[in-house]
């Protein structure tokens, strides 16, 4: 498994010369990986953004992008069924400490951490990081945002002078919000791919997706975090 393959690129996304140097280094790594075909049964790559296959993975021409495959819709989160069947004792303990009913605790967790959809159709997915922390601490908090807003997101917003306004309720085709990093023309791909926006609806007739903020943690945390980074700058 290769985790967060895109981190080196995002750290220098605003420096074309360094970006190209990093590409060459990572490309050589994947060339070596390809040479080990006889010894590899399964290779899994993860990252929050997309760099086009030809720019980095030229030698790995048999990669399959499962980012929006319904078969794997719940791979990176916790479903409502899993929460109710596997984590119910934790929810009951949370409800006790908050002084609410178990039903109210479930509703609060969904409002705060649920709402993610990586394709359509898709079950309602919870942010596993924040959900598990909430059950551990027995408190509702902004645990994901407590880890900090990715510097790469701030860097891209400043570099391209993108605006975060009016992204809740945006309608567009997959090619518009699921584009590779090199071909981004707006902030939507970065916001979607990094989890700040999610798929809310899909219009099969128009083949259009509606994107929006997934939950309260993201809505509040995004505003507070970006304001802290930008201060009085216009975004």
C-alpha positions in Angstrom: 0.0 0.0 0.0 1.2 3.5 -0.9 -0.6 6.0 1.3 -1.0 9.7 0.5 1.0 9.5 -2.7 0.1 13.1 -3.5 1.5 14.8 -0.4 4.9 15.7 -1.9 3.2 17.3 -4.9 0.7 19.3 -2.8 3.6 20.7 -0.7 5.1 22.3 -3.8 2.0 22.8 -6.0 2.8 26.5 -6.3 6.4 25.9 -7.4 6.5 24.5 -10.9 10.2 23.7 -10.9 10.1 21.7 -7.7 6.8 20.1 -8.7 8.5 18.7 -11.8 11.5 17.5 -9.8 9.1 15.7 -7.4 7.3 14.2 -10.3 10.5 12.7 -11.7 11.4 11.2 -8.3 8.0 9.7 -7.8 7.8 8.5 -11.3 11.0 6.6 -10.9 9.6 5.0 -7.7 6.6 3.7 -9.7 8.9 2.4 -12.4 10.7 0.3 -9.8 7.3 -0.8 -8.5 6.3 -2.0 -11.9 9.5 -4.0 -12.2 8.3 -6.0 -9.1 5.1 -7.2 -10.8 6.0 -10.9 -10.3 6.1 -10.4 -6.5 3.0 -8.2 -6.1 -0.5 -9.5 -5.9 -2.3 -6.3 -5.0 -1.2 -2.6 -4.9 -3.4 0.0 -3.3 -2.7 3.7 -3.6 -4.5 6.5 -1.6 -4.5 10.2 -1.7 -6.9 13.1 -1.4 -6.3 14.7 -4.8 -5.8 13.4 -8.3 -2.7 13.8 -10.5 -3.2 12.5 -14.0 -2.1 9.0 -14.6 0.2 9.9 -17.5 2.1 12.5 -15.5 3.1 10.2 -12.7 2.0 6.6 -13.3 3.1 6.2 -16.9 4.5 2.8 -16.1 1.5 1.6 -14.1 -0.9 1.5 -16.9 -3.2 -1.1 -15.3 -4.3 1.1 -12.4 -8.1 1.2 -11.7 -9.5 4.4 -10.2 -12.1 3.3 -7.6 -12.8 6.8 -6.2 -16.4 6.9 -7.4 -17.1 3.2 -7.8 -20.4 2.3 -5.9 -18.8 -1.1 -4.9 -16.4 0.8 -2.7 -18.6 3.6 -1.6 -18.2 2.8 2.1 -14.5 1.9 2.0 -13.3 5.1 3.6 -15.9 5.8 6.3 -18.4 4.3 8.7 -22.0 3.6 7.6 -25.2 4.1 9.5 -25.6 0.3 9.8 -22.1 -0.1 11.1 -22.7 2.6 13.7 -25.9 1.1 14.9 -24.7 -2.5 14.9 -21.1 -2.3 15.9 -20.7 1.0 17.8 -24.0 1.2 19.7 -22.4 0.8 23.2 -20.2 3.8 22.4 -23.3 5.8 21.4 -25.1 4.8 24.6 -22.1 6.0 26.7 -22.0 9.2 24.8 -25.7 9.8 25.4 -25.3 9.2 29.1 -22.5 11.7 29.4 -24.3 14.3 27.3 -27.5 13.8 29.3 -29.6 13.0 26.2 -31.4 10.0 24.9 -29.7 7.4 22.7 -31.9 8.5 19.7 -30.8 12.1 20.3 -27.2 11.0 20.4 -27.5 9.2 17.1 -29.1 12.3 15.5 -26.4 14.6 16.8 -23.6 12.3 15.5 -25.3 12.2 12.1 -25.7 16.0 11.9 -22.1 16.6 13.1 -20.1 13.9 11.2 -22.4 12.2 8.6 -23.4 13.2 5.2 -20.5 12.0 3.0 -21.2 10.4 -0.4 -18.4 9.6 -2.8 -20.7 8.4 -5.6 -24.3 7.9 -6.4 -25.9 5.7 -5.2 -24.1 5.7 -1.9 -24.9 5.0 1.8 -24.6 7.9 4.2 -20.9 7.8 5.4 -19.6 9.2 8.6 -16.1 10.7 9.0 -14.4 7.9 10.9 -11.8 10.1 12.5 -14.2 12.5 14.2 -16.8 9.9 14.9 -14.5 7.5 16.7 -12.9 10.4 18.6 -16.4 11.6 19.7 -17.2 8.1 21.1 -13.8 7.9 22.8 -14.0 11.3 24.4 -17.8 11.1 24.9 -18.1 14.7 23.6 -19.2 16.3 20.3 -16.3 18.3 19.0 -14.5 19.3 15.8 -11.9 16.6 15.9 -11.0 16.5 12.2 -10.6 20.2 12.0 -8.5 20.1 15.2 -5.8 18.5 13.1 -5.6 21.7 11.0 -6.6 22.9 7.6 -4.3 21.4 4.9 -1.7 24.0 4.0 -2.0 22.9 0.4 -5.6 24.0 0.4 -4.7 27.5 1.6 -1.8 27.6 -0.9 -4.0 26.7 -3.9 -6.7 29.2 -2.9 -4.1 32.0 -2.7 -2.3 30.9 -5.8 -5.4 30.9 -8.1 -7.4 33.5 -6.1 -10.2 31.0 -5.8 -13.3 31.9 -3.9 -15.0 29.6 -1.4 -18.3 31.5 -1.7 -21.4 29.7 -3.0 -19.9 26.2 -3.2 -22.7 24.8 -1.1 -25.3 23.6 -3.7 -23.1 23.7 -6.7 -24.3 21.7 -9.7 -21.9 20.3 -12.2 -20.7 17.3 -14.2 -18.2 14.9 -12.7 -15.5 16.2 -15.1 -15.9 19.6 -13.4 -15.4 18.7 -9.8 -13.4 15.4 -10.1 -10.7 16.8 -12.3 -7.0 16.1 -12.0 -4.9 18.6 -10.0 -3.1 19.8 -13.1 -6.3 20.7 -14.9 -8.2 22.4 -12.1 -9.9 25.6 -13.2 -11.6 26.3 -9.9 -11.4 25.4 -6.2 -14.2 22.8 -6.5 -12.0 19.7 -7.2 -9.8 20.4 -4.2 -12.7 21.0 -1.9 -14.5 17.8 -3.1 -11.4 15.6 -3.2 -10.2 16.7 0.3 -13.6 16.1 1.9 -14.9 19.7 2.4 -17.7 19.1 -0.2 -19.6 16.0 -0.9 -22.1 14.7 -3.4 -25.7 15.4 -2.2 -27.7 14.5 -5.3 -27.4 13.1 -8.8 -29.6 13.9 -11.7 -29.3 10.9 -14.0 -31.2 12.7 -16.8 -28.9 15.7 -16.9 -25.9 13.5 -15.7 -25.2 16.3 -13.2 -24.2 16.2 -9.5 -25.1 18.6 -6.7 -22.3 19.2 -4.3 -22.6 20.7 -0.8 -21.1 20.8 2.6 -21.6 17.3 4.2 -22.2 18.2 7.9 -22.0 20.7 10.7 -18.4 20.0 11.6 -17.3 20.9 8.1 -19.6 23.9 7.8 -18.4 25.6 11.0 -14.8 24.4 10.9 -14.2 25.4 7.3 -15.4 29.0 7.9 -13.5 29.4 11.2 -10.3 27.8 9.9 -10.1 29.8 6.7 -10.9 33.0 8.5 -8.1 32.3 10.8 -5.7 31.8 7.9 -6.8 34.7 5.8 -7.7 37.3 8.3 -9.0 40.3 6.4 -8.1 38.9 3.0 -11.0 38.7 0.5 -11.7 35.0 -0.3 
